[in-house]
Tab-separated table of C-alpha atoms in Angstrom:
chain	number	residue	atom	x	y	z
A	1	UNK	CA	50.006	-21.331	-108.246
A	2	UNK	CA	53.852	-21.430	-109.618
A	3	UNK	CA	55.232	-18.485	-108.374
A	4	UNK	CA	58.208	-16.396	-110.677
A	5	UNK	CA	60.821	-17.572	-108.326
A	6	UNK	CA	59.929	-21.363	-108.657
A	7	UNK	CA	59.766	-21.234	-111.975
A	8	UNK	CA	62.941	-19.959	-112.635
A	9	UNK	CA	64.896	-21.894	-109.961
A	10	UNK	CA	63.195	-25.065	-111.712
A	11	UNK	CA	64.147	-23.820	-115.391
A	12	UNK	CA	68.061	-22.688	-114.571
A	13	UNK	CA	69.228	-26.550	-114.795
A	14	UNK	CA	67.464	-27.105	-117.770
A	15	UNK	CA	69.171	-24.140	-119.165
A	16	UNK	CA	72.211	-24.630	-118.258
A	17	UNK	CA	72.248	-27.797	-119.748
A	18	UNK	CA	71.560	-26.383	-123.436
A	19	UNK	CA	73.922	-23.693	-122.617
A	20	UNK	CA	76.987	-25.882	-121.920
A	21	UNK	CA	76.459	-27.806	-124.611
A	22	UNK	CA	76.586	-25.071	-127.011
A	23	UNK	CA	79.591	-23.578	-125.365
A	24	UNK	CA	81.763	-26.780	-125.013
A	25	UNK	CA	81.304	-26.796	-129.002
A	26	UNK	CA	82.274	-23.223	-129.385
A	27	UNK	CA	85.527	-22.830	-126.442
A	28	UNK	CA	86.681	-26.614	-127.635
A	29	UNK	CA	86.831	-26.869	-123.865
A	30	UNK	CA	84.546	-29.908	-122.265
A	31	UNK	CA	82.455	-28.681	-119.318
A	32	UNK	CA	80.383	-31.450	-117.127
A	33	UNK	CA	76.735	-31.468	-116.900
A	34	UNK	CA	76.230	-34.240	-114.877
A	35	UNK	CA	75.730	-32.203	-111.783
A	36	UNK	CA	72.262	-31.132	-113.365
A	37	UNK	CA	71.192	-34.176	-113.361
A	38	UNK	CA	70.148	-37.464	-111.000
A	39	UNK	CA	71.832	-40.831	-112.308
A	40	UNK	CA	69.169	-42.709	-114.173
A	41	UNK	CA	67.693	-44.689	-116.970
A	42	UNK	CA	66.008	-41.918	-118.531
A	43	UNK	CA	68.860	-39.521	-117.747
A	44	UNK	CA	71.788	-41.710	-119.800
A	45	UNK	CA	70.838	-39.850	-123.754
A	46	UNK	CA	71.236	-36.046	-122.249
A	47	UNK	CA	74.558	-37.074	-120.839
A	48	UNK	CA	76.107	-39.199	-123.054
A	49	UNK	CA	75.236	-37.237	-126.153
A	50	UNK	CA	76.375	-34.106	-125.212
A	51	UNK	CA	79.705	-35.951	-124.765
A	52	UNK	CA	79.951	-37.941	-127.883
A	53	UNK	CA	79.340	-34.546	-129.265
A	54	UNK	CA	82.300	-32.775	-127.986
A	55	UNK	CA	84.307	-35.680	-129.291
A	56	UNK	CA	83.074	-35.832	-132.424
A	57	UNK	CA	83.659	-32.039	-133.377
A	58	UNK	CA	87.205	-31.909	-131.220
A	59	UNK	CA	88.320	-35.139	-133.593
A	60	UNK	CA	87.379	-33.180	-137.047
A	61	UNK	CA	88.253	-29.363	-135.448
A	62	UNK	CA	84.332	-28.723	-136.356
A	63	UNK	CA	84.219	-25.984	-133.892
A	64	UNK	CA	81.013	-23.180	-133.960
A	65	UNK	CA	82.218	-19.495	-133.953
A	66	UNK	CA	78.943	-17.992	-132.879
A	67	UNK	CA	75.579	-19.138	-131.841
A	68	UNK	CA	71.906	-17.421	-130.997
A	69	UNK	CA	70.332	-20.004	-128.778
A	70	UNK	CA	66.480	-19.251	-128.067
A	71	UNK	CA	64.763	-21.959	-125.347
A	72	UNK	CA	60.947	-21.795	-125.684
A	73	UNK	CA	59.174	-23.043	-122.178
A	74	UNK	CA	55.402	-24.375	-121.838
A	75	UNK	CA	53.170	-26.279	-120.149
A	76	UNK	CA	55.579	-25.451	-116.527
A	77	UNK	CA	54.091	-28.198	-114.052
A	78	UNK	CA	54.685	-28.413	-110.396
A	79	UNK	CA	53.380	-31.129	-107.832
A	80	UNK	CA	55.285	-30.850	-104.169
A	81	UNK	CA	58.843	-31.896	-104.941
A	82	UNK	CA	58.737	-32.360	-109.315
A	83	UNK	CA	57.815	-30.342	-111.742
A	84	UNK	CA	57.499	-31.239	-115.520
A	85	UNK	CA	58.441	-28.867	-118.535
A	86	UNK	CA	58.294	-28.799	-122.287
A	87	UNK	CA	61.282	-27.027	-123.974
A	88	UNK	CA	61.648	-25.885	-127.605
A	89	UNK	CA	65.257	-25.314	-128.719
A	90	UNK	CA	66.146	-22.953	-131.570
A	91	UNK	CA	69.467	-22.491	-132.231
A	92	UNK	CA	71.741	-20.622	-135.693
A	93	UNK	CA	75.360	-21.486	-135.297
A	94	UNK	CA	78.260	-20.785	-137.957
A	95	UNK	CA	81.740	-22.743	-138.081
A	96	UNK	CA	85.168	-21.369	-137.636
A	97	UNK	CA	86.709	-23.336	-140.264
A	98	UNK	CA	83.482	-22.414	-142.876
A	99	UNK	CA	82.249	-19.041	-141.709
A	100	UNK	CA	80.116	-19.004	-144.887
A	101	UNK	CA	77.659	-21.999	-143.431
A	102	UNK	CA	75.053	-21.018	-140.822
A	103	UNK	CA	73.581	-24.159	-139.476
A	104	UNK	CA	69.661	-23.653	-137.959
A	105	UNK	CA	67.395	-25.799	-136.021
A	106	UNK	CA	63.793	-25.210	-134.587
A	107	UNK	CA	61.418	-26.718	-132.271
A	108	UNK	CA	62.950	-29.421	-131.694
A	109	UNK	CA	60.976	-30.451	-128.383
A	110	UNK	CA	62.015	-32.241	-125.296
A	111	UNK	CA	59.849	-33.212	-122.514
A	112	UNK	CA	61.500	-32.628	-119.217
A	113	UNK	CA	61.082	-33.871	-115.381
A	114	UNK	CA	62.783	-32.653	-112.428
A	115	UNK	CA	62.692	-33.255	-109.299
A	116	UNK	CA	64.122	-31.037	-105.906
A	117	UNK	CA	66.811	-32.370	-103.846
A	118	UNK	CA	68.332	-30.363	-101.080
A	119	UNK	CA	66.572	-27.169	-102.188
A	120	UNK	CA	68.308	-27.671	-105.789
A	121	UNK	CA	66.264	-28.938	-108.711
A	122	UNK	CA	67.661	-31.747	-110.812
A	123	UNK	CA	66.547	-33.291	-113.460
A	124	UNK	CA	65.438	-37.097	-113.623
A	125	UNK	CA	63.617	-37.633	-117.028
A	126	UNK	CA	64.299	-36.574	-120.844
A	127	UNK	CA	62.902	-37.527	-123.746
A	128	UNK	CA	62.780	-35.807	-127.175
A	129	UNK	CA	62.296	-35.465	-130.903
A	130	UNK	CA	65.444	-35.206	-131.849
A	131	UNK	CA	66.615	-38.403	-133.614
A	132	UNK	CA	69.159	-39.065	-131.066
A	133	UNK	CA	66.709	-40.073	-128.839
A	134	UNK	CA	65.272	-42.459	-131.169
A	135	UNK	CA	68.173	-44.408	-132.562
A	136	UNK	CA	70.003	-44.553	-129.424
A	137	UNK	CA	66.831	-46.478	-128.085
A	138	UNK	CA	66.502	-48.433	-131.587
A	139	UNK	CA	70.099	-49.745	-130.579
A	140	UNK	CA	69.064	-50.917	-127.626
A	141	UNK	CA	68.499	-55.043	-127.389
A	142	UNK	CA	64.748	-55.768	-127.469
A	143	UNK	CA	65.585	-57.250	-123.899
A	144	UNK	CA	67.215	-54.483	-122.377
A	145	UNK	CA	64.214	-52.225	-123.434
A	146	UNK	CA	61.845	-53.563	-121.866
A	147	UNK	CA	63.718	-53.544	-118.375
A	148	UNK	CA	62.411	-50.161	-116.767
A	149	UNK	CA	63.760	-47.303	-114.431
A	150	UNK	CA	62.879	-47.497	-110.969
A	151	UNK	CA	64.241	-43.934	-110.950
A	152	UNK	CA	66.569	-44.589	-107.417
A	153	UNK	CA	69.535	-43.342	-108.953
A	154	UNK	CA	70.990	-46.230	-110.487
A	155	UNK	CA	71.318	-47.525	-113.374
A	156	UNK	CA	69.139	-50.805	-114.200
A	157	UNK	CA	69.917	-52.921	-117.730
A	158	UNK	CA	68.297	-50.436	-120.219
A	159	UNK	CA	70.697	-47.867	-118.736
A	160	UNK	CA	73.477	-49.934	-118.992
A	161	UNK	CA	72.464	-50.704	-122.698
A	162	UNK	CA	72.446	-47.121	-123.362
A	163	UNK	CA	75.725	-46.602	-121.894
A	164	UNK	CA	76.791	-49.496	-124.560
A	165	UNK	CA	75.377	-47.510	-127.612
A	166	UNK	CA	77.350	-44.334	-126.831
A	167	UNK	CA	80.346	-46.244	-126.052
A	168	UNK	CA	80.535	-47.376	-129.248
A	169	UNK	CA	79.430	-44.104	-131.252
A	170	UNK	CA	82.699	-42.802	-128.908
A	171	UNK	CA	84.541	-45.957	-131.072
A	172	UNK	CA	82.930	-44.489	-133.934
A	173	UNK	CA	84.683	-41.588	-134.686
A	174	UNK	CA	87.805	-43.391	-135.018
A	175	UNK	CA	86.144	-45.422	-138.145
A	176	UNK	CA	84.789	-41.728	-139.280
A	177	UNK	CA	88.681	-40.361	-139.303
A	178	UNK	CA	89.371	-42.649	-142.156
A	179	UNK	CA	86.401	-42.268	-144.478
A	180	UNK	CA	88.288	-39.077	-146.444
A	181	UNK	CA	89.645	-40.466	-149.306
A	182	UNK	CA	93.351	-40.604	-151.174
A	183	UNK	CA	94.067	-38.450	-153.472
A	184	UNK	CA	94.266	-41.196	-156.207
A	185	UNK	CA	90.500	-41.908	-155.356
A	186	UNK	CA	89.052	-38.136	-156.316
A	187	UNK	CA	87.081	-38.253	-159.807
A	188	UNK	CA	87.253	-36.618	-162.882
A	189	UNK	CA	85.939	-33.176	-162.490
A	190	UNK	CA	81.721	-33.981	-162.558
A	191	UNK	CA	79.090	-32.051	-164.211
A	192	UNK	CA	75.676	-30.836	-163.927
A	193	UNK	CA	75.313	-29.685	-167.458
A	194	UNK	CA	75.824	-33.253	-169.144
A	195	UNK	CA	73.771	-34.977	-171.529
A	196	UNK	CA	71.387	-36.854	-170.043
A	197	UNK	CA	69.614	-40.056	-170.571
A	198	UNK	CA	66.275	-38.179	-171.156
A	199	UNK	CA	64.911	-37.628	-174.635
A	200	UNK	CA	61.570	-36.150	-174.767
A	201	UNK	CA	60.397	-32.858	-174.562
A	202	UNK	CA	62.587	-29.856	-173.570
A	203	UNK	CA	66.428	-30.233	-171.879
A	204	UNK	CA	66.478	-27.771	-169.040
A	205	UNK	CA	69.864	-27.829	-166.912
A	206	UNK	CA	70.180	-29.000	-163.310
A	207	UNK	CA	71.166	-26.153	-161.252
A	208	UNK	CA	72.445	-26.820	-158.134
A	209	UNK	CA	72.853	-22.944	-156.676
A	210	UNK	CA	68.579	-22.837	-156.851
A	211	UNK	CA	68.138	-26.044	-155.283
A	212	UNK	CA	70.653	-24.842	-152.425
A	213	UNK	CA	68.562	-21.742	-152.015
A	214	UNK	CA	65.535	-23.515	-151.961
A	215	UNK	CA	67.265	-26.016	-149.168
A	216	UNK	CA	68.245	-23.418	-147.121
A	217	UNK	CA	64.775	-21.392	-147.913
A	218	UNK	CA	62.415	-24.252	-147.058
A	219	UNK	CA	64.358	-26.601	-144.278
A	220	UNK	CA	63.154	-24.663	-141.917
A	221	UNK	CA	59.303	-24.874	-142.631
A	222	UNK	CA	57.871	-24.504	-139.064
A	223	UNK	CA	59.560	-20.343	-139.559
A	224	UNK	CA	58.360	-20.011	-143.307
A	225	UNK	CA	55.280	-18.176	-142.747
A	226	UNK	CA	51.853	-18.954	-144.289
A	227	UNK	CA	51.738	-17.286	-146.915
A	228	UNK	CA	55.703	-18.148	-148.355
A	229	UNK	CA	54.622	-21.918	-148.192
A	230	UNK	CA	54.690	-23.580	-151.072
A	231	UNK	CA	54.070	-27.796	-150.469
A	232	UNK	CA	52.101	-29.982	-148.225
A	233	UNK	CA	54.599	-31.047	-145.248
A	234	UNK	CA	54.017	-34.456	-143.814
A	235	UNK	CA	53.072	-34.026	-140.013
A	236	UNK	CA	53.686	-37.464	-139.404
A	237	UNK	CA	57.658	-36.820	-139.696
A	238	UNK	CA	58.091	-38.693	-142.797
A	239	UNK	CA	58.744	-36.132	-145.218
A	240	UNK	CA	62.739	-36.250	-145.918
A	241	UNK	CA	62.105	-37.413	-149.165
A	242	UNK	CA	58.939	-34.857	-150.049
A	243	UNK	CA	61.362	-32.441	-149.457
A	244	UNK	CA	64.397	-33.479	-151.148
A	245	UNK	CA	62.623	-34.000	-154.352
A	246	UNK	CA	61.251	-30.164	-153.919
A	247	UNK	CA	65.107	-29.484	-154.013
A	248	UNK	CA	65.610	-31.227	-156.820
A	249	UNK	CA	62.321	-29.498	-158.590
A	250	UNK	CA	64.165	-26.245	-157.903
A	251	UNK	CA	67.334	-26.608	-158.712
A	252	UNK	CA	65.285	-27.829	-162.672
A	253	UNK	CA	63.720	-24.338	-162.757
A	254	UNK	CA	60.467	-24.873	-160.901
A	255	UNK	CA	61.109	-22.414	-158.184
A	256	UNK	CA	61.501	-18.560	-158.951
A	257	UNK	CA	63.682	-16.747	-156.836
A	258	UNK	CA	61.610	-13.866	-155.529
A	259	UNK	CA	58.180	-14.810	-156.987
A	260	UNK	CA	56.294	-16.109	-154.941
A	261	UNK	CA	53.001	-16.407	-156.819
A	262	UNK	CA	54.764	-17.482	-160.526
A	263	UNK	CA	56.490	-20.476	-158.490
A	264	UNK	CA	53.111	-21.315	-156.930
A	265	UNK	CA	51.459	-21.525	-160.623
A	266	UNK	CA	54.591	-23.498	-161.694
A	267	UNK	CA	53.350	-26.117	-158.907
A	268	UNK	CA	49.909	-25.911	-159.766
A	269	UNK	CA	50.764	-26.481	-163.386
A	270	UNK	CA	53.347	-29.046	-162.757
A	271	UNK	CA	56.282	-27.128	-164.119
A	272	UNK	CA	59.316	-29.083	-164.372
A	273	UNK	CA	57.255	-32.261	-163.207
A	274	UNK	CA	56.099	-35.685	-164.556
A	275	UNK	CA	52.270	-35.724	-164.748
A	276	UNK	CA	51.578	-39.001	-166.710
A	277	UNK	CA	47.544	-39.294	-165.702
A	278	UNK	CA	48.462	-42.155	-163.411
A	279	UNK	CA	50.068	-41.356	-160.286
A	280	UNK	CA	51.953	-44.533	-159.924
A	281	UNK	CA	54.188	-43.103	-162.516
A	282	UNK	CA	54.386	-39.621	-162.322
A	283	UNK	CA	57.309	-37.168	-160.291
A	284	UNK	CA	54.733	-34.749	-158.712
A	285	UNK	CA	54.151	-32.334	-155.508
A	286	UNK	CA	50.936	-30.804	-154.937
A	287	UNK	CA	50.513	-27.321	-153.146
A	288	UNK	CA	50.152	-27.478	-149.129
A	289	UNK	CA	46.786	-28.765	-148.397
A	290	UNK	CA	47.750	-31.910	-150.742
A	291	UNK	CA	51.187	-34.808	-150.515
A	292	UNK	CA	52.618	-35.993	-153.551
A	293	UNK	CA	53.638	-39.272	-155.690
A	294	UNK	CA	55.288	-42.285	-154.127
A	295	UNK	CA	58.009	-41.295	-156.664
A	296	UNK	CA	57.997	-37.939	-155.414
A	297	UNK	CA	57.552	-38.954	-151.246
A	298	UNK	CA	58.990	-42.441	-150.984
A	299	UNK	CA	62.895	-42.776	-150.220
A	300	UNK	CA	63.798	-46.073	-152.476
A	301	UNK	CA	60.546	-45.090	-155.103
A	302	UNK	CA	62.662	-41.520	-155.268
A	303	UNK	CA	66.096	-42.780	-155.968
A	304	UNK	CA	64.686	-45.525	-158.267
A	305	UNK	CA	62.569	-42.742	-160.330
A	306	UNK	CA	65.657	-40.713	-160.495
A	307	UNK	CA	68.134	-43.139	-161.528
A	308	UNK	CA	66.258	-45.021	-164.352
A	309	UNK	CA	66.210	-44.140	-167.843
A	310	UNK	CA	63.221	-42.197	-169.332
A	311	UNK	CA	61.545	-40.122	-171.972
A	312	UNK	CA	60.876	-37.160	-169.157
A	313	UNK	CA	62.315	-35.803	-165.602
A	314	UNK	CA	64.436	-35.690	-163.282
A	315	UNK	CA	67.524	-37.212	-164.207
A	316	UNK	CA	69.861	-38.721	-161.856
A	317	UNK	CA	72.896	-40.988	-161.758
A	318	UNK	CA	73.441	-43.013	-158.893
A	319	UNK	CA	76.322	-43.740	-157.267
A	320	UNK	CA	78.011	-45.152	-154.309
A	321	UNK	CA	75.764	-47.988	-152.526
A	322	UNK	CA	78.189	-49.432	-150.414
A	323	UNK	CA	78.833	-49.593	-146.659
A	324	UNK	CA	79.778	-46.354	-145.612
A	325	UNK	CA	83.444	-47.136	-144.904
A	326	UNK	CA	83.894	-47.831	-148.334
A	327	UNK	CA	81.742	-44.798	-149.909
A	328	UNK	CA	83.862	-42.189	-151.583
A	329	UNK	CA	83.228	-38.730	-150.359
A	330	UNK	CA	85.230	-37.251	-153.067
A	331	UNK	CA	82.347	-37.821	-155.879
A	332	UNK	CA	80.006	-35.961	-153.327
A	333	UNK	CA	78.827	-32.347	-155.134
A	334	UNK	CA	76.351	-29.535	-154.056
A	335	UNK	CA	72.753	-30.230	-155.243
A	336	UNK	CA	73.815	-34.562	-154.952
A	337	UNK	CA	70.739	-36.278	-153.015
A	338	UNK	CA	72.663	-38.519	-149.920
A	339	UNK	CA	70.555	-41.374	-148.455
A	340	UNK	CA	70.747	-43.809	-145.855
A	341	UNK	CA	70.299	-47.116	-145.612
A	342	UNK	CA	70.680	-49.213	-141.671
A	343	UNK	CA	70.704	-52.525	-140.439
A	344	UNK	CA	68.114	-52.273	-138.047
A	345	UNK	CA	65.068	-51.248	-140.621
A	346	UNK	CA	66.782	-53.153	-143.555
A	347	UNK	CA	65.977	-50.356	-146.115
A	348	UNK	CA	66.824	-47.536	-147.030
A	349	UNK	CA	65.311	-44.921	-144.562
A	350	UNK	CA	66.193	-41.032	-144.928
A	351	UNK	CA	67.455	-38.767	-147.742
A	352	UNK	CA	69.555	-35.214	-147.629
A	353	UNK	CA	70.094	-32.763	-150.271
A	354	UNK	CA	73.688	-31.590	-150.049
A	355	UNK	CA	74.296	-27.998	-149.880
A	356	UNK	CA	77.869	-27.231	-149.322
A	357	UNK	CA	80.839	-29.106	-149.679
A	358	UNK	CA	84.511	-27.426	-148.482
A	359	UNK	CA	87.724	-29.405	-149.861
A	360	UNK	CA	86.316	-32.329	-152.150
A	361	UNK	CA	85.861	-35.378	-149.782
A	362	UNK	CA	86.645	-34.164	-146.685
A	363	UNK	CA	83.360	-35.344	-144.681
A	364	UNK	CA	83.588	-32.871	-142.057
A	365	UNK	CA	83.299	-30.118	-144.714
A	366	UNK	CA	79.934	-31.542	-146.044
A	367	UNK	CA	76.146	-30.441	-145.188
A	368	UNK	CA	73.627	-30.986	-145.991
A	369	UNK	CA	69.543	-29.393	-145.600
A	370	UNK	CA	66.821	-32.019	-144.478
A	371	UNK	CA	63.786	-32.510	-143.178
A	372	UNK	CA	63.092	-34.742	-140.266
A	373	UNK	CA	64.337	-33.630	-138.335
A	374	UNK	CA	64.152	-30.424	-140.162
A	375	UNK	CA	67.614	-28.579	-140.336
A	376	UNK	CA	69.776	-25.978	-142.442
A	377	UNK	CA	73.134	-26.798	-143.540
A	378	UNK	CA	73.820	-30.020	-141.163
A	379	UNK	CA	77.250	-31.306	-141.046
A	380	UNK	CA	77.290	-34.805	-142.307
A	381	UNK	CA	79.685	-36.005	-139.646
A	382	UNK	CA	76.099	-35.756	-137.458
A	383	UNK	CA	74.157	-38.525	-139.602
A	384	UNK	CA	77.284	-40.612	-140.328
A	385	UNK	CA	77.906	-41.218	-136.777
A	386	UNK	CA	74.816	-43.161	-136.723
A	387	UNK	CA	75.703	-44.561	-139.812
A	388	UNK	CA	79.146	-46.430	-139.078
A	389	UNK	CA	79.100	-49.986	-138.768
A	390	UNK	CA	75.879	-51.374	-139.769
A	391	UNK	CA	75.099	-48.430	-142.252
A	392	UNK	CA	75.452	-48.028	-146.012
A	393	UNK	CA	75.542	-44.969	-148.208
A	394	UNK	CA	74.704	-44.166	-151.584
A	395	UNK	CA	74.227	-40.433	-153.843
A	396	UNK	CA	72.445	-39.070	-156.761
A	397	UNK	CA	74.409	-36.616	-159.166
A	398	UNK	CA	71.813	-35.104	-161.448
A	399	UNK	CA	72.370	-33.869	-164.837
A	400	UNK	CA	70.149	-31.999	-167.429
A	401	UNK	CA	66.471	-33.203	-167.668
A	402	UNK	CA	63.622	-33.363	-169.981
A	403	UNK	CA	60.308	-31.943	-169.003
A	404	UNK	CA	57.134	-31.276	-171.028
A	405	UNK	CA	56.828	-27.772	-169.934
């Protein structure tokens, strides 16, 4: 049996780890975790990250003023010398330089192994949900993958190969300094009250405050309880684009602020959708138990829908689609869909709906709400490191839309 003691000698690394990393952000001051950890393969992400981090918000001044951190711990294993743990982190943090944004994640999960050395437990194996996790090993050469850990404390070539991917994310944020544009590259004043390209049935205006509040409402769907949900969420982790649309239903009038029950007949009834009888063609979300159109779930279907010209919906004028060094960040607005397109998958993969934007162009002053990973007001500076390089970027600026009803 685990006795109190054990448990919380074996969980004090692992929060100290999420603890320092919050902190470094917050005191701009870079503390080490390294001692909470054995030299590995499968300890490389934890480490590196957290420092790529600190650099990234120390280059833009992208310090938090406050956070609530909340670490949920289950299924607490111990055999002899290891012991395994799954952690959920929560977190709310708001900026110093943009009091007004609250970031939030949840449940992000990370399996954990440790192992005790010298009477002090250390940890010797992460891996997670959180995309970092994912693209840093999608970076990886297919060779260098395939090489495993013999967990002795070195490093073999698939830690090496990690170390490679964060060195050049570090080289990154040099390429993300220059991204803001000159002043003689900000647009004309844009619009979401222009005339659109739609021409049947009944203009309603593109708002871009409800689809914010919807954003900021619904990014969070694990916390939005039962009876507050509104659409089907994929579980599969594929629903950035499910959920940007909803956005983009909102911000057209199909959510009611405060009514619950009306904006779950507008769904029902398809207010403020495209119901053509043939799903191929239609702009559609069901209620939870069901998914939606491929126009409605799919990332390139989506901007394609949105973009072309047509009778009824949503409608949406594309712009950018260019590497991402050569995007302009000035044309970004609140209530603009951002997607992403990288080398490695050869499409374009994930879409955000943009929900605040400081000093036009300024990329460290954008965020944006998303799903999958699901989180509130993200600061774009977190996907575009990713992004540099091999990535492109393009946006949707909607105007006023036609809908039958």
């Amino acid at each position: 049996m685990l006795e109190k003691h054990d448990e919380l000698l074996i969980l004090e690394p692992i929060k100290q780890y999420f603890t320092t990393y919050y902190e470094n952000i917050k005191t701009g001051t870079y503390q080490d975790v390294s001692r909470w950890f054995i030299l590995n393969d499968d300890t490389v992400i934890p480490q590196r990250w957290i420092q790529n981090k600190f650099k990234l918000y120390n280059a833009f001044n992208l310090w938090i003023k406050e956070y609530l951190l909340d670490l949920k711990f289950s299924d607490i294993c111990l055999y002899k010398d290891h012991a395994s743990v799954t952690v959920l982190e929560n977190a709310e943090y708001s900026y110093k330089q943009n009091e007004e944004v609250k970031s939030k994640i949840s449940d992000i999960e990370y399996r954990i192994m440790l192992k005790k050395i010298d009477d002090l437990w250390k940890i010797i194996y992460v891996d997670s949900d959180h995309e970092a996790y994912r693209l840093a090993y999608e970076r990886q050469d297919n060779t260098d993958r395939a090489v495993l850990s013999d967990k002795k404390g070195y490093l073999t070539m698939k830690g090496n190969a990690l170390n490679r991917v964060f060195d050049d994310l570090d080289d990154a944020i040099y390429e993300l300094m220059l991204l803001s544009p000159k002043k003689d590259q900000y647009p004309e004043s844009v619009s979401h009250s222009e005339k659109g390209s739609t021409t049947l049935g009944s203009t309603f205006s593109y708002h871009p405050v409800n689809g914010v509040h919807y954003a900021r409402e619904y990014a969070d769907y694990k916390r939005v309880s039962e009876d507050r949900r509104l659409f089907y969420f994929a579980p599969n982790g594929s629903d950035c684009a499910n959920f940007v649309s909803q956005c983009v239903w909102a911000a057209y009038g199909g959510y009611v602020q405060g009514n619950i029950e009306l904006t779950k007949k507008n769904i029902a009834n398809k207010v403020r959708m495209v119901k053509t009888g043939n799903p191929s063609t239609s702009w559609y979300g069901t209620g939870v138990d069901g998914g939606g159109t491929p126009y409605w779930e799919n990332v390139n279907q989506f901007y394609k829908y949105a973009t072309m010209a047509k009778g009824v919906g949503p409608n949406g004028n594309g712009y950018g689609e260019c590497i991402q060094s050569e995007f302009n960040f000035a044309e970004v607005t609140e209530g603009d869909v951002l997607q992403f397109w990288k080398e490695s998958q050869n499409k374009w993969y994930h879409s955000t709906y943009v929900s605040s934007v400081g000093e036009m162009g300024q990329v460290e002053r954008i965020y944006v709400c998303q799903h999958t990973i699901n989180i509130i007001d993200r600061p774009l500076i977190d996907l575009l490191i990713w992004n540099t390089n091999e990535g492109k970027l393009r946006g949707i600026h909607f105007t006023d839309g036609a809908f039958s009803q």
